[in-house]
CSV table of C-alpha atoms in Angstrom, one decimal:
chain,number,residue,atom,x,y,z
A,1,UNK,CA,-26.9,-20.2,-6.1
A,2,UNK,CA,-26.4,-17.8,-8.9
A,3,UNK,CA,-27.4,-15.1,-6.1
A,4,UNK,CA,-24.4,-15.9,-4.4
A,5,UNK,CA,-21.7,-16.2,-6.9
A,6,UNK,CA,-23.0,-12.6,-8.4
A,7,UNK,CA,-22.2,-11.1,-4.8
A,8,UNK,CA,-18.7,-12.6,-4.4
A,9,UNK,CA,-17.9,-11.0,-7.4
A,10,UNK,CA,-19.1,-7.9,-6.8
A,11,UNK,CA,-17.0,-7.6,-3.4
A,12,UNK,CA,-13.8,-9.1,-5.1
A,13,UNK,CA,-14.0,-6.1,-7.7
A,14,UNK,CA,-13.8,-3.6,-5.1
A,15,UNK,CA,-10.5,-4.4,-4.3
A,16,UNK,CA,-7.9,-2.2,-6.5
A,17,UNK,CA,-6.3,-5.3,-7.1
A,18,UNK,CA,-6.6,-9.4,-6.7
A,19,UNK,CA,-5.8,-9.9,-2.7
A,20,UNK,CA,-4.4,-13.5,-3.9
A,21,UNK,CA,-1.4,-11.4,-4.8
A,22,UNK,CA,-0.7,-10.7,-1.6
A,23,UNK,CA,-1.7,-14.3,0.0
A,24,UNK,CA,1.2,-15.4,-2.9
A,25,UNK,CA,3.8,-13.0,-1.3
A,26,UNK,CA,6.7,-15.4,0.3
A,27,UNK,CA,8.2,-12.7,3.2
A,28,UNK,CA,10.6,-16.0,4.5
A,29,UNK,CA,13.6,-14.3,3.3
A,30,UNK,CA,13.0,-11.0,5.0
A,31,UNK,CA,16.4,-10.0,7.2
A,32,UNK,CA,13.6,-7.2,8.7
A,33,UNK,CA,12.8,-8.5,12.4
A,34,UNK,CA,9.2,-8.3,13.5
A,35,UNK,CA,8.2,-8.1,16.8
A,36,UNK,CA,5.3,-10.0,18.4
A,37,UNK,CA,4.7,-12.5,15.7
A,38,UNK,CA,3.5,-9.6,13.2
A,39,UNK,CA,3.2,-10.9,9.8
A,40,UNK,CA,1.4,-10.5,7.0
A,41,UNK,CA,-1.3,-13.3,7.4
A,42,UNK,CA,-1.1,-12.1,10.9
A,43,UNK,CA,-0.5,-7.8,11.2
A,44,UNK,CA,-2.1,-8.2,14.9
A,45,UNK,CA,-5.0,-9.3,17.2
A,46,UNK,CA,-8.4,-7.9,15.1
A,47,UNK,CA,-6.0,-6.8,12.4
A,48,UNK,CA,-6.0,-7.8,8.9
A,49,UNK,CA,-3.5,-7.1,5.7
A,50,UNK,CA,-5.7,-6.4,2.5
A,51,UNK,CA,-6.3,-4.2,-0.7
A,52,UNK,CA,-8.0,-1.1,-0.6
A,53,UNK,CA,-11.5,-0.9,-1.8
A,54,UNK,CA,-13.7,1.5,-3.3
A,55,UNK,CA,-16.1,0.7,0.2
A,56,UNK,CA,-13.2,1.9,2.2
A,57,UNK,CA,-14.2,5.5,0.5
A,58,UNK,CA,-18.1,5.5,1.6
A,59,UNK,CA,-16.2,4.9,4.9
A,60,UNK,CA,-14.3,7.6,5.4
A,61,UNK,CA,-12.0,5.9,7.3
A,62,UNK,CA,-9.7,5.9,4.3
A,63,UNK,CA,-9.2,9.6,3.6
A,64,UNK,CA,-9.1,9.9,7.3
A,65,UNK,CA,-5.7,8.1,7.5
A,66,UNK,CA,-4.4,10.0,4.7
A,67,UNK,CA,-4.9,13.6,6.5
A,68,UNK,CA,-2.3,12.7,9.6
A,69,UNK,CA,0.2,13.6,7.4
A,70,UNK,CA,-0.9,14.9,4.6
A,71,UNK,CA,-2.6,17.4,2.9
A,72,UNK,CA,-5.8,15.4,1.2
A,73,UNK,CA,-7.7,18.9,0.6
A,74,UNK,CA,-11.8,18.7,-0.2
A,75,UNK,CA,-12.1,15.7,-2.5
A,76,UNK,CA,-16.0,14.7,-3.6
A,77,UNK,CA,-16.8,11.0,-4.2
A,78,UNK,CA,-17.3,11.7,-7.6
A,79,UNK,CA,-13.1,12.4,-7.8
A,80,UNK,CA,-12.4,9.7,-5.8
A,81,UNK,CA,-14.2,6.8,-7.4
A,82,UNK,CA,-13.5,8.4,-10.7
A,83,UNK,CA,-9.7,7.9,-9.8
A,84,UNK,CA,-10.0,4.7,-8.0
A,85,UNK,CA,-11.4,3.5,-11.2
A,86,UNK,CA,-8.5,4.9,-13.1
A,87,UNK,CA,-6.2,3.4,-10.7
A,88,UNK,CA,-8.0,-0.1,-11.0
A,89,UNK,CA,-8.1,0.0,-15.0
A,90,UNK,CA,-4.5,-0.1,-15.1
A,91,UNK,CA,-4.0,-3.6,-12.8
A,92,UNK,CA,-0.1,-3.7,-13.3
A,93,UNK,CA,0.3,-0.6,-12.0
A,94,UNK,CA,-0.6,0.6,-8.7
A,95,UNK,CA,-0.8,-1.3,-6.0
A,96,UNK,CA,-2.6,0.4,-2.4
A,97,UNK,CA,-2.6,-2.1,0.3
A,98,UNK,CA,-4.5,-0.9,3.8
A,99,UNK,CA,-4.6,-2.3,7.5
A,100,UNK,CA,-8.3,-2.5,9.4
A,101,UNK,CA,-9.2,-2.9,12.3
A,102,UNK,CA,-11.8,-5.1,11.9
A,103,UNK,CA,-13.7,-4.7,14.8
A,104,UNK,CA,-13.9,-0.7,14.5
A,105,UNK,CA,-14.5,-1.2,10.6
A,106,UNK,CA,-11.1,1.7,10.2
A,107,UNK,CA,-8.6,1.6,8.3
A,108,UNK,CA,-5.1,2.1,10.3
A,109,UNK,CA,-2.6,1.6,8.4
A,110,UNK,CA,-1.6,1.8,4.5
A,111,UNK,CA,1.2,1.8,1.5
A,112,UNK,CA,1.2,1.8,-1.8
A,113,UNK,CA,3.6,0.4,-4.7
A,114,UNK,CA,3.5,1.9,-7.8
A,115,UNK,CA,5.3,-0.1,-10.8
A,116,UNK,CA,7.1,2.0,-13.1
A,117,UNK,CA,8.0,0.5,-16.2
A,118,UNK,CA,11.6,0.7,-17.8
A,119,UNK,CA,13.6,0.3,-21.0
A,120,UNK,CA,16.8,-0.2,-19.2
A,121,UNK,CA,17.7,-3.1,-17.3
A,122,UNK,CA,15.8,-5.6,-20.1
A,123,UNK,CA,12.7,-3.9,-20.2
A,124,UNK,CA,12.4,-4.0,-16.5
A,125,UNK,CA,10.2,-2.5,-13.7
A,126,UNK,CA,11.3,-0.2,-10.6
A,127,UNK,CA,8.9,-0.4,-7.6
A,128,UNK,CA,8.5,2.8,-5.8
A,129,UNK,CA,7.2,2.4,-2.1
A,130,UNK,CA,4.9,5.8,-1.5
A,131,UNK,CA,3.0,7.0,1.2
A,132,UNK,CA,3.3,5.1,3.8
A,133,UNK,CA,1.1,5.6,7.0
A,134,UNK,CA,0.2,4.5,9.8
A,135,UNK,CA,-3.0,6.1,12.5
A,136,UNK,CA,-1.6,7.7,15.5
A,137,UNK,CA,-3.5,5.0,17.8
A,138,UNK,CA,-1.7,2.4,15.8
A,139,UNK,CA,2.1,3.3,16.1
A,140,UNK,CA,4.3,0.8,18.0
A,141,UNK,CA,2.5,-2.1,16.3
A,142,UNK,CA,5.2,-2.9,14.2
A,143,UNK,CA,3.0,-2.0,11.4
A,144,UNK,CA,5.0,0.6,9.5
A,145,UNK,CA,7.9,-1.9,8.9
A,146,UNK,CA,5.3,-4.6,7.8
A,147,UNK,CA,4.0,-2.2,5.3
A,148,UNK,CA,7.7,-1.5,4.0
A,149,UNK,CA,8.2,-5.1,3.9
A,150,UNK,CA,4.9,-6.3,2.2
A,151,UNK,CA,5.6,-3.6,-0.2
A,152,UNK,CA,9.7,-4.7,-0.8
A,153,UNK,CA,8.5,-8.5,-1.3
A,154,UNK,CA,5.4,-7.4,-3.7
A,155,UNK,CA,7.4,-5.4,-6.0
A,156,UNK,CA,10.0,-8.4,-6.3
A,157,UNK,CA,6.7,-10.7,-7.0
A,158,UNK,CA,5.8,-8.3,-9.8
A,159,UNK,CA,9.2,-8.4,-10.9
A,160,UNK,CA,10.7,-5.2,-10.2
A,161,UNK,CA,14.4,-5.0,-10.1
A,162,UNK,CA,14.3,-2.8,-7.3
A,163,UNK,CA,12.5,-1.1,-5.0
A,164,UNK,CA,12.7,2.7,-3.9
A,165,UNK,CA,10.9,5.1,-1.6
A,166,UNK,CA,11.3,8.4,-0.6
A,167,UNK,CA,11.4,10.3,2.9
A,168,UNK,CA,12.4,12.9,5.0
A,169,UNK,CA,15.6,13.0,7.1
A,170,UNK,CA,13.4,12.2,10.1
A,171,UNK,CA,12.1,9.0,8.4
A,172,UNK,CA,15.9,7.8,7.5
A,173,UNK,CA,16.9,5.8,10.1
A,174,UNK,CA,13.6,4.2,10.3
A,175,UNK,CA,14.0,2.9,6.2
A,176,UNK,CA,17.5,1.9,7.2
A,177,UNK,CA,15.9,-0.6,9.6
A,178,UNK,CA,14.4,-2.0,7.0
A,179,UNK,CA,17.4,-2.5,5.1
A,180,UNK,CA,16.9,0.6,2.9
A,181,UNK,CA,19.9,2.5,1.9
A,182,UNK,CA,20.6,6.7,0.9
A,183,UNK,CA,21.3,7.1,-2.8
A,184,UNK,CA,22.3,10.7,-2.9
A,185,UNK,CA,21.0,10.7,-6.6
A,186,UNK,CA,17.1,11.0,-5.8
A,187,UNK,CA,15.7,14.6,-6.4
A,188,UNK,CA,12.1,16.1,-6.5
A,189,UNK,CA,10.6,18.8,-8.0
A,190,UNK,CA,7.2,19.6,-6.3
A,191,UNK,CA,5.0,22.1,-8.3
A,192,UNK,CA,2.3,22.4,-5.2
A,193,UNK,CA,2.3,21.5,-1.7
């Protein structure tokens, strides 16, 4: 028996962070229309909603989703774990939720929410919504907007007073369909591409 509760916690502390959070996410106020019964207890058939883990590395499948879009550049699993452990040591902070297909063991889908702490507004927090992505195979699903969503609703649960995001003119009109608004005030500064 001791077997057993040793290897349930070892698989629960891959996770960046504790999935209950998400399974304690109440989306019934969301104005966002989903197609097709999506939902996060239910992203689609074979689908499921979770945290990333440190075993979605020794996958590849994770680093794989993050190269459609991005430049990921040679990272060893050294770097990787080593931040993933960073990440993870600072629980109130970032928050990287994937989609896999469970059947093909592959990640297809992911966001991330990181909570940055304020002074104004009370001592508050503002979520940022980053990095959104979705795999190629897996566009049309719906699963996009159920990332934005899960991410707006999580950030309220952590008790952000708002949420943000960034994106490119071609990714507007897709944000405003999820009830995201311009504020001409936003800015970067990128020091490498």
């Amino acid at each position: 028996m001791l077997h057993v509760i040793i290897i349930l916690i070892q698989v629960e502390n891959n996770y960046l962070f504790d999935p209950n959070l998400l399974e304690e996410i109440c989306m019934n106020e969301t104005t966002t229309y989903l197609k097709g019964g999506v939902s996060l207890s239910n992203p689609g058939e074979g689908l499921k909603l979770r945290p990333l883990s440190a075993d979605d590395f020794a996958k590849g499948c994770y680093l794989d989703l993050l190269k459609q879009p991005n430049l990921v550049g040679q990272i060893f699993t050294e770097t990787i774990l080593s931040r993933f452990n960073l990440m993870k040591s600072t629980p109130s902070t970032y928050f990287i939720f994937v989609i896999e297909d469970l059947e093909k063991q592959k990640i297809v889908a992911s966001a991330t929410v990181v909570v940055e702490r304020k002074f104004i507004h009370e001592c508050s927090s503002r979520g940022r919504i980053e990095d959104v992505v979705v795999d190629e195979g897996y566009r049309g699903l719906q699963l996009g907007k159920l990332l934005v969503v899960v991410g707006e609703f999580l950030s309220k649960k952590l008790g952000c007073y708002k949420t943000s995001l960034e994106c490119s003119d071609g990714k507007v009109e897709f944000y405003e369909k999820v009830g995201f608004k311009i504020d001409g005030k936003h800015m970067v500064k990128r020091f490498s591409s």
